[in-house]
Every structure is written in C-alpha cells, then in structure tokens.
C-alpha cells in the first residue's frame, strides 16, 4: 500500500514539474505559423459548439427579426465592427486576417451552422481564445438583435447588390466633417429605432458622444461608433448636426401622452419641464424630444427605468415608476410632435 | 465630600433638569397640555381627571397597604381580611375605573362629527403633506401648512400615498392615522387664533421625525381673504433677482416636480409652490421660511432630510441659489 502511494506521489510530482517547465521555460510553441497539433482543433471547436448550444436562449424567445430597419442597422454596425474579420457578401478577407489561428470563417460559412438564438449568444458573449470579442455593452443584450437580423438575412442568401444597398453611405454635403456620411448612414437613412440628431444642440450631442466614448453610457453600436473618432472629430460632428435645421412630418399627437408629459403624476415628473417643447429655459445637457424616434424613446425609457442607462441619477428616478403603457404613450406623443431644435422650441 | 454625597447631589441636579424639561413640554405650540381647540380642551380635561383619579387610587391602595403592614400590623379576622381584599382590591377599583371609563367615553371627542362646512383633504407623502381646500370653485392646492378659521369645526379627510402616516395637531385635538388607499376622517375646531405645530405620529421612514407642518388658526375674515389669495395663480416675478430666479427654476427643471399655478411649471411629484413664499416653514417644518432658509434647503435637501426625493442642488453657485430663493420667497 505504501509503495502504491509513493509511486502515485512521484508521478504527480513529475507531472507538476513537467507543467511548470512548459509554463516557465516557454516549452510550448505559441506560433500561429505552426497551427494546432492534430486533434486539438477538433477538441476546441467541439467544446465551443456544445458550450453555445448549452447556453443559448430557447428559440421561442427570439423576437421577430424580419424588419428592414433591423437588418439595415445590423448591416451598418457589422460593416465597421465585424466585417474586418468575417467580410461581407461579395468581398474578400485580407491575407492578414486569413493568417489568424483559428482563421475567422467567412460570414456566409459562419452563420450556416447556427440558429438565431445561438447567433445572439455568440455575438453578445464572444468566444474566449478565438479572437471573437464580446459585445462591448454588457447591459445591452437586446441591442444585439439587429446584428442577428442581418446575419439571418445573410443565411437567407443576401445578394451582393442587396449588401451594397444596405451599407451605402449616408448623405454628406460638401464641407461636412469626416465621419458625417458614416453617422448619417444610420441616423438619417434608417426609419425606426435610431434617434434623429437634427433636433439636438451641440452641447448635448458632444456630451452624449463623450459618454459613449468613455463607456459611461452603454451601447455596443454607439460605443463602437464613437470610439472610431478623436475628441476633436466628435466636436466637429456635434457642431455639424447641431447646425441642421430639423424638418419632417408631424402627426396629431395622441391625447394619452399629452397630460402625462406636461404634468406627470404624483410619482413621475413632467417631461416637458426639461425636454420641452416650450421649456422657457433649458440646460444644454437636456435633450429636446419633439419629433424623436418612437422606438428609440421606448428603448431609452425602459433602460432608464431598469437603472441601466447610466449618466443621470435624476432620469433614473424620474422613470422608475413608469409602467409599459405610460412609456408607450409618452414615446408616441413626443414622436408625433413637429420636430424642433432644443427644448425651448414651441 | 464623599463619593456618595457627590453622586446624590448630581442625581438631584439631573432630576431637577429632567423635571424642568418635562414642564417645558406642558406649554407651547405643540402640546396636548396647552389646548387651543375644543377637542384638545376635552382631551386635556380627560388627562387631568384621569391622572388625578389614578393618583388618588394609588394613594388609597398603598395607604391601606402601608397601614396594615406597618402602622397597625395585627392579626385580622378572616372575614375582615376577605372584606378588605374584595372591597378595596376588586370592588373599589372596579367602580372607580368603571366610572372613569363611562365618563371618558361620554366626553371623548367624535372624530367623525360633521363640520361647519370647510373640508380640507390632506394626503401623507414621504415626508410631507399634500393639502387641498375644497371650495365651490374647485380645490385650492397647497402643501405642508394648514390654515383654518377660528371657531369653525373643520373636517379633515385624510389618506396617504405609499405608507401609513398619522396626522396630529396636539394643540387642537387627537391624532388620526392616514392609510394608502383608505380614507379616514378627523374633525377639529380651533378656539384661539395662533400658530401651532402638527407632526406625523406614525413611523413612516428615515425622515419621519422631520415630517411636520404649521397650523395657523385665523379669524374667519382673515381666513377667507387668505383662501381667496391662495386660490389665485402666482404673480409675475417682481424685480431683477426674482426674474433671474425664475429662469434658473425653469433651467434646472424644477417644474418637472413642482407646480406653480399660472406658469408653465406643472409637476405633481413634490409640493405645490404657488404661494410658498407666504408659508411659515420649508421642507415640511424642517426649516424656517427666511430667504436664506430657501437657499439652504435647495442646496442641502438630503443632509437636512435623509432619504428625501428632491435632489440637492449644491452644484448651483451661491448667487444662483440666492436668486432662486428670491423668486420663491416672492411667491406670496
């Protein structure tokens, strides 16, 4: 018995010494030129597949993804955040990207073996030790769906022409700062779910972009967008959109939101006191909301209510007692107002 | 001086100061022992009679006990002993306390008795009071202060927003609990003009102790004039500082929570400020109502009243706070 124990202990000691030698003496070759040893790639990939299948949400929790606005937003975010590694239909990956270990698959191949619920998990969580990053905004799991909608469209066989139409640059008149075409691609060309910028004044726009850039306000899409520019460039962009004259249709504002917005309730402050329309004075960091996108307002109010929005204790407190019906009524009311610059505008 | 004597002297001093403190509580604008209204008068009488009767009862019982154990400790016949126990220990207290109970119940003020017409609705908030005077032209909204005409019985209709509070004006009458979703009534009559103090009498959260209000009992004519003024919308700012204060009020979004009738400020979360400048206190009895109290309150709400919903506006420079104070103090 003693002999057996001694042998086991000796073997364990040898194993430890071997492991320590690999770590401390650098015996394992991490070169990406040589690839993985036979069998290792299979072990890693199978582990990855099974881990995703185990953790992805049930398929019946996937929302409706057949919306052109969702696909367009996903496509435009993908174009700057994901395309460098996975490419887009009709384009090739660079030689450098193809030399990664593991090599990132072309997107058509990558989506072929996954369902939307699994794609959501992969895009939100990323994949450790593969080069696939996590979604930069940990509190914004719902924000991943546009990307999944776009990936589902690729799986359905998105053509090269369709792809080019989805990511055509936005309008950028002469003299506009660098990045304006990129920003307008979503903010001017997508109908729903993306906020309009022309109703805002420069201090608010710059404040918001800086919050995204510094991660104070979370959004995988806007943190990606804002981190592509220097502070000076962000300032130029803020000034560019602040100089725009808001135009656009207005419809009859629904009654339900009017009273709530102007008076609030015993628990909810009046929105118009800070956000207009018709605020007699307003601080530069209070955004105007008249004419703002309805779906965007609903999303933001829900984020405020859950306490995940970050950036203003006052708004978290203001929204914490709203119910779903009130959020929808307020968003519908503001969206129906004629768009106007600043909270002071009537 | 021995330690013992010193101790006893200190004890006497402490006892004397305690007694002084207790006596101080017998008068003033928040004392049930210094009544200024019909119901408080009754309650004070009841208190005096009950305490006197209790003292007599205590003296008689203990006197008897002292007599039989110390003054004349001799054997008694079983009959006499039983008689003393039954007569002095059961029958006498039963009759005396029964009589006191019957008398007390017969004069106890009816909290639900009909008033002379004026109805004031009060809702408990954390930690302040929403006040509405019912008039034929509609409700007159105010907060954190109650004014009532002297000599008229006023009906208070009470409820609460979130937690249980209790409405108590010791100088005018008894207390009545306020429940969320349930209405309770209290009827009070002030007999002497003056300013009294009310206080929440049911623990309601971190700043329960800071949930008070001022009550001004006024001559009926003065009250009618006041109510008419209170019903009117706020006047325009008078002078430069007040106009600047109004701009700051708008810019900081104060109107999101506070209503000032006659302006664009229509919020309903916090107290109505239409005539806040004419009130006797700020922050529900937390501070006085001088100009500097306004700026102190606005800048330090959470220090003065832990847990309060109003955020402290300590990011404002002092001159802006002063301008805000001037605007609010000007809302007479």
CSV table of N, CA and C in Angstrom, one decimal, chain A residues 118-211:
chain,number,residue,atom,x,y,z
A,118,UNK,N,-28.7,31.1,-31.2
A,118,UNK,CA,-27.3,30.8,-30.9
A,118,UNK,C,-26.4,31.9,-31.4
A,119,UNK,N,-26.8,32.5,-32.6
A,119,UNK,CA,-26.0,33.7,-33.1
A,119,UNK,C,-26.1,34.8,-32.1
A,120,UNK,N,-27.2,35.0,-31.4
A,120,UNK,CA,-27.4,36.0,-30.4
A,120,UNK,C,-26.4,35.8,-29.3
A,121,UNK,N,-26.3,34.5,-28.9
A,121,UNK,CA,-25.4,34.2,-27.8
A,121,UNK,C,-23.9,34.5,-28.2
A,122,UNK,N,-23.6,34.1,-29.4
A,122,UNK,CA,-22.2,34.2,-29.8
A,122,UNK,C,-21.8,35.7,-30.0
A,123,UNK,N,-22.7,36.5,-30.6
A,123,UNK,CA,-22.4,37.9,-30.8
A,123,UNK,C,-22.3,38.7,-29.5
A,124,UNK,N,-23.2,38.3,-28.5
A,124,UNK,CA,-23.2,39.0,-27.3
A,124,UNK,C,-22.1,38.6,-26.4
A,125,UNK,N,-21.8,37.3,-26.3
A,125,UNK,CA,-20.8,36.8,-25.4
A,125,UNK,C,-19.4,36.8,-26.0
A,126,UNK,N,-19.2,36.7,-27.3
A,126,UNK,CA,-17.9,36.5,-27.9
A,126,UNK,C,-17.4,35.1,-27.6
A,127,UNK,N,-16.2,34.7,-28.0
A,127,UNK,CA,-15.7,33.4,-27.8
A,127,UNK,C,-14.2,33.5,-27.3
A,128,UNK,N,-14.0,33.1,-26.1
A,128,UNK,CA,-12.7,33.2,-25.5
A,128,UNK,C,-11.6,32.5,-26.3
A,129,UNK,N,-10.4,33.0,-26.4
A,129,UNK,CA,-9.3,32.4,-27.0
A,129,UNK,C,-9.5,32.1,-28.5
A,130,UNK,N,-10.4,32.9,-29.2
A,130,UNK,CA,-10.6,32.6,-30.6
A,130,UNK,C,-10.4,33.9,-31.4
A,131,UNK,N,-10.3,35.1,-30.6
A,131,UNK,CA,-10.3,36.4,-31.3
A,131,UNK,C,-11.6,37.0,-31.4
A,132,UNK,N,-12.7,36.3,-31.1
A,132,UNK,CA,-14.1,36.8,-31.3
A,132,UNK,C,-14.4,37.6,-30.0
A,133,UNK,N,-14.6,39.0,-30.2
A,133,UNK,CA,-14.8,39.8,-29.0
A,133,UNK,C,-16.2,39.7,-28.4
A,134,UNK,N,-16.4,40.1,-27.2
A,134,UNK,CA,-17.8,40.2,-26.6
A,134,UNK,C,-18.4,41.5,-27.0
A,135,UNK,N,-19.7,41.6,-27.0
A,135,UNK,CA,-20.5,42.8,-27.2
A,135,UNK,C,-20.0,43.9,-26.2
A,136,UNK,N,-19.5,45.0,-26.6
A,136,UNK,CA,-18.9,46.0,-25.7
A,136,UNK,C,-19.8,46.5,-24.6
A,137,UNK,N,-21.1,46.4,-24.7
A,137,UNK,CA,-22.1,46.9,-23.7
A,137,UNK,C,-22.7,45.8,-23.0
A,138,UNK,N,-22.3,45.5,-21.8
A,138,UNK,CA,-22.8,44.3,-21.1
A,138,UNK,C,-24.3,44.4,-20.7
A,139,UNK,N,-24.8,45.6,-20.6
A,139,UNK,CA,-26.2,45.8,-20.2
A,139,UNK,C,-27.1,45.8,-21.3
A,140,UNK,N,-26.6,45.7,-22.6
A,140,UNK,CA,-27.5,45.9,-23.7
A,140,UNK,C,-27.7,44.6,-24.5
A,141,UNK,N,-28.1,43.6,-23.9
A,141,UNK,CA,-28.2,42.3,-24.6
A,141,UNK,C,-29.2,42.4,-25.8
A,142,UNK,N,-30.3,43.3,-25.6
A,142,UNK,CA,-31.3,43.4,-26.6
A,142,UNK,C,-30.8,44.1,-27.8
A,143,UNK,N,-29.7,44.8,-27.7
A,143,UNK,CA,-29.2,45.6,-28.8
A,143,UNK,C,-28.5,44.8,-29.9
A,144,UNK,N,-28.3,43.5,-29.5
A,144,UNK,CA,-27.6,42.6,-30.4
A,144,UNK,C,-28.5,42.1,-31.6
A,145,UNK,N,-29.9,42.2,-31.3
A,145,UNK,CA,-30.8,41.6,-32.3
A,145,UNK,C,-30.7,42.2,-33.7
A,146,UNK,N,-30.4,43.5,-33.9
A,146,UNK,CA,-30.2,44.0,-35.3
A,146,UNK,C,-29.1,43.2,-36.0
A,147,UNK,N,-28.0,42.9,-35.3
A,147,UNK,CA,-26.9,42.2,-36.0
A,147,UNK,C,-27.4,40.8,-36.3
A,148,UNK,N,-28.2,40.2,-35.4
A,148,UNK,CA,-28.7,38.8,-35.7
A,148,UNK,C,-29.6,38.8,-36.9
A,149,UNK,N,-30.5,39.9,-36.9
A,149,UNK,CA,-31.4,40.0,-38.1
A,149,UNK,C,-30.6,40.1,-39.4
A,150,UNK,N,-29.5,40.8,-39.4
A,150,UNK,CA,-28.7,40.9,-40.6
A,150,UNK,C,-28.1,39.6,-40.9
A,151,UNK,N,-27.6,38.9,-39.9
A,151,UNK,CA,-26.9,37.5,-40.1
A,151,UNK,C,-28.0,36.6,-40.6
A,152,UNK,N,-29.2,36.7,-40.1
A,152,UNK,CA,-30.3,35.8,-40.6
A,152,UNK,C,-30.5,36.1,-42.1
A,153,UNK,N,-30.4,37.4,-42.5
A,153,UNK,CA,-30.6,37.7,-43.9
A,153,UNK,C,-29.5,37.1,-44.8
A,154,UNK,N,-28.3,37.1,-44.2
A,154,UNK,CA,-27.2,36.5,-45.0
A,154,UNK,C,-27.4,35.0,-45.1
A,155,UNK,N,-28.0,34.4,-44.1
A,155,UNK,CA,-28.2,33.0,-44.2
A,155,UNK,C,-29.3,32.7,-45.2
A,156,UNK,N,-30.2,33.7,-45.4
A,156,UNK,CA,-31.3,33.5,-46.4
A,156,UNK,C,-30.7,33.8,-47.8
A,157,UNK,N,-29.5,34.1,-47.9
A,157,UNK,CA,-28.9,34.3,-49.2
A,157,UNK,C,-28.9,35.8,-49.7
A,158,UNK,N,-28.4,36.7,-48.9
A,158,UNK,CA,-28.3,38.1,-49.2
A,158,UNK,C,-27.4,38.3,-50.5
A,159,UNK,N,-27.9,39.0,-51.5
A,159,UNK,CA,-27.0,39.1,-52.7
A,159,UNK,C,-26.0,40.3,-52.5
A,160,UNK,N,-25.1,40.3,-53.4
A,160,UNK,CA,-24.1,41.4,-53.3
A,160,UNK,C,-24.7,42.7,-53.5
A,161,UNK,N,-25.7,42.8,-54.4
A,161,UNK,CA,-26.4,44.1,-54.7
A,161,UNK,C,-27.1,44.6,-53.4
A,162,UNK,N,-27.8,43.6,-52.8
A,162,UNK,CA,-28.6,43.9,-51.6
A,162,UNK,C,-27.6,44.4,-50.5
A,163,UNK,N,-26.5,43.7,-50.4
A,163,UNK,CA,-25.5,44.1,-49.4
A,163,UNK,C,-25.0,45.5,-49.6
A,164,UNK,N,-24.7,45.9,-50.9
A,164,UNK,CA,-24.2,47.2,-51.2
A,164,UNK,C,-25.3,48.3,-50.9
A,165,UNK,N,-26.6,47.9,-51.2
A,165,UNK,CA,-27.6,48.9,-50.9
A,165,UNK,C,-27.8,49.1,-49.4
A,166,UNK,N,-27.6,48.0,-48.6
A,166,UNK,CA,-27.8,48.1,-47.1
A,166,UNK,C,-26.7,49.0,-46.5
A,167,UNK,N,-25.5,49.1,-47.1
A,167,UNK,CA,-24.5,49.8,-46.4
A,167,UNK,C,-24.0,51.0,-47.2
A,168,UNK,N,-24.9,51.5,-48.1
A,168,UNK,CA,-24.5,52.7,-48.9
A,168,UNK,C,-24.3,53.9,-48.0
A,169,UNK,N,-23.2,54.7,-48.1
A,169,UNK,CA,-23.0,55.8,-47.2
A,169,UNK,C,-24.1,56.8,-47.2
A,170,UNK,N,-24.3,57.5,-46.1
A,170,UNK,CA,-25.4,58.5,-46.0
A,170,UNK,C,-24.9,59.8,-46.7
A,171,UNK,N,-25.9,60.7,-46.8
A,171,UNK,CA,-25.6,61.9,-47.5
A,171,UNK,C,-24.6,62.8,-46.7
A,172,UNK,N,-23.6,63.3,-47.3
A,172,UNK,CA,-22.7,64.2,-46.6
A,172,UNK,C,-22.4,65.4,-47.6
A,173,UNK,N,-23.1,66.5,-47.4
A,173,UNK,CA,-22.9,67.6,-48.2
A,173,UNK,C,-21.4,68.2,-48.1
A,174,UNK,N,-21.1,68.9,-49.1
A,174,UNK,CA,-19.7,69.5,-49.2
A,174,UNK,C,-19.4,70.2,-47.9
A,175,UNK,N,-18.2,70.0,-47.4
A,175,UNK,CA,-17.7,70.8,-46.2
A,175,UNK,C,-18.1,70.1,-44.9
A,176,UNK,N,-18.8,68.9,-45.0
A,176,UNK,CA,-19.2,68.2,-43.8
A,176,UNK,C,-17.9,67.5,-43.2
A,177,UNK,N,-17.9,67.4,-41.9
A,177,UNK,CA,-16.7,66.8,-41.3
A,177,UNK,C,-16.5,65.3,-41.6
A,178,UNK,N,-15.3,64.8,-41.4
A,178,UNK,CA,-15.1,63.4,-41.7
A,178,UNK,C,-16.0,62.6,-40.7
A,179,UNK,N,-16.6,61.6,-41.3
A,179,UNK,CA,-17.5,60.7,-40.4
A,179,UNK,C,-19.0,61.1,-40.6
A,180,UNK,N,-19.3,62.2,-41.2
A,180,UNK,CA,-20.7,62.6,-41.3
A,180,UNK,C,-21.5,61.6,-42.2
A,181,UNK,N,-20.8,61.1,-43.2
A,181,UNK,CA,-21.5,60.2,-44.1
A,181,UNK,C,-21.8,58.9,-43.3
A,182,UNK,N,-20.8,58.5,-42.5
A,182,UNK,CA,-21.0,57.3,-41.7
A,182,UNK,C,-22.1,57.5,-40.7
A,183,UNK,N,-22.1,58.6,-39.9
A,183,UNK,CA,-23.2,58.8,-38.9
A,183,UNK,C,-24.6,58.8,-39.6
A,184,UNK,N,-24.6,59.6,-40.7
A,184,UNK,CA,-25.9,59.8,-41.3
A,184,UNK,C,-26.5,58.5,-41.9
A,185,UNK,N,-25.5,57.5,-42.2
A,185,UNK,CA,-25.9,56.3,-42.7
A,185,UNK,C,-27.0,55.6,-41.9
A,186,UNK,N,-26.9,55.7,-40.6
A,186,UNK,CA,-27.9,55.1,-39.7
A,186,UNK,C,-28.9,56.2,-39.3
A,187,UNK,N,-28.4,57.4,-38.9
A,187,UNK,CA,-29.3,58.4,-38.2
A,187,UNK,C,-30.2,59.1,-39.2
A,188,UNK,N,-29.9,59.1,-40.5
A,188,UNK,CA,-30.8,59.7,-41.5
A,188,UNK,C,-31.5,58.7,-42.4
A,189,UNK,N,-30.8,57.6,-42.6
A,189,UNK,CA,-31.4,56.6,-43.6
A,189,UNK,C,-32.3,55.5,-43.0
A,190,UNK,N,-32.1,55.3,-41.7
A,190,UNK,CA,-32.9,54.2,-41.1
A,190,UNK,C,-34.2,54.8,-40.4
A,191,UNK,N,-35.3,54.3,-40.8
A,191,UNK,CA,-36.6,54.9,-40.4
A,191,UNK,C,-36.9,54.8,-38.9
A,192,UNK,N,-36.7,53.6,-38.3
A,192,UNK,CA,-37.2,53.4,-37.0
A,192,UNK,C,-36.1,52.7,-36.1
A,193,UNK,N,-36.1,53.1,-34.8
A,193,UNK,CA,-35.1,52.5,-33.9
A,193,UNK,C,-33.9,53.3,-33.7
A,194,UNK,N,-33.6,54.3,-34.6
A,194,UNK,CA,-32.4,55.1,-34.5
A,194,UNK,C,-32.8,56.5,-34.2
A,195,UNK,N,-32.2,57.2,-33.3
A,195,UNK,CA,-32.6,58.6,-33.0
A,195,UNK,C,-32.2,59.6,-34.1
A,196,UNK,N,-33.1,60.6,-34.2
A,196,UNK,CA,-32.7,61.7,-35.1
A,196,UNK,C,-31.8,62.7,-34.4
A,197,UNK,N,-30.9,63.3,-35.1
A,197,UNK,CA,-29.9,64.2,-34.4
A,197,UNK,C,-30.1,65.7,-34.7
A,198,UNK,N,-30.9,66.0,-35.7
A,198,UNK,CA,-31.1,67.4,-36.1
A,198,UNK,C,-31.9,68.2,-35.0
A,199,UNK,N,-32.6,67.6,-34.1
A,199,UNK,CA,-33.3,68.4,-33.1
A,199,UNK,C,-32.4,68.8,-31.9
A,200,UNK,N,-31.2,68.2,-31.9
A,200,UNK,CA,-30.3,68.5,-30.7
A,200,UNK,C,-29.4,69.6,-30.9
A,201,UNK,N,-28.9,70.2,-29.7
A,201,UNK,CA,-27.9,71.2,-29.8
A,201,UNK,C,-26.6,70.6,-29.5
A,202,UNK,N,-25.5,71.4,-29.8
A,202,UNK,CA,-24.2,70.8,-29.8
A,202,UNK,C,-23.7,70.3,-28.4
A,203,UNK,N,-24.0,71.1,-27.3
A,203,UNK,CA,-23.5,70.5,-26.0
A,203,UNK,C,-24.1,69.2,-25.7
A,204,UNK,N,-25.4,69.0,-26.0
A,204,UNK,CA,-25.9,67.6,-25.7
A,204,UNK,C,-25.3,66.6,-26.6
A,205,UNK,N,-25.1,66.8,-27.9
A,205,UNK,CA,-24.6,65.8,-28.8
A,205,UNK,C,-23.2,65.4,-28.4
A,206,UNK,N,-22.4,66.5,-28.0
A,206,UNK,CA,-21.0,66.2,-27.6
A,206,UNK,C,-20.9,65.4,-26.3
A,207,UNK,N,-21.8,65.9,-25.4
A,207,UNK,CA,-21.9,65.2,-24.1
A,207,UNK,C,-22.2,63.7,-24.3
A,208,UNK,N,-23.2,63.4,-25.2
A,208,UNK,CA,-23.6,62.0,-25.4
A,208,UNK,C,-22.5,61.2,-26.1
A,209,UNK,N,-21.9,61.8,-27.1
A,209,UNK,CA,-20.8,61.1,-27.8
A,209,UNK,C,-19.6,60.8,-26.8
A,210,UNK,N,-19.3,61.8,-26.0
A,210,UNK,CA,-18.2,61.6,-25.0
A,210,UNK,C,-18.6,60.5,-24.0
A,211,UNK,N,-19.9,60.4,-23.6
A,211,UNK,CA,-20.3,59.4,-22.7
A,211,UNK,C,-20.2,58.0,-23.3
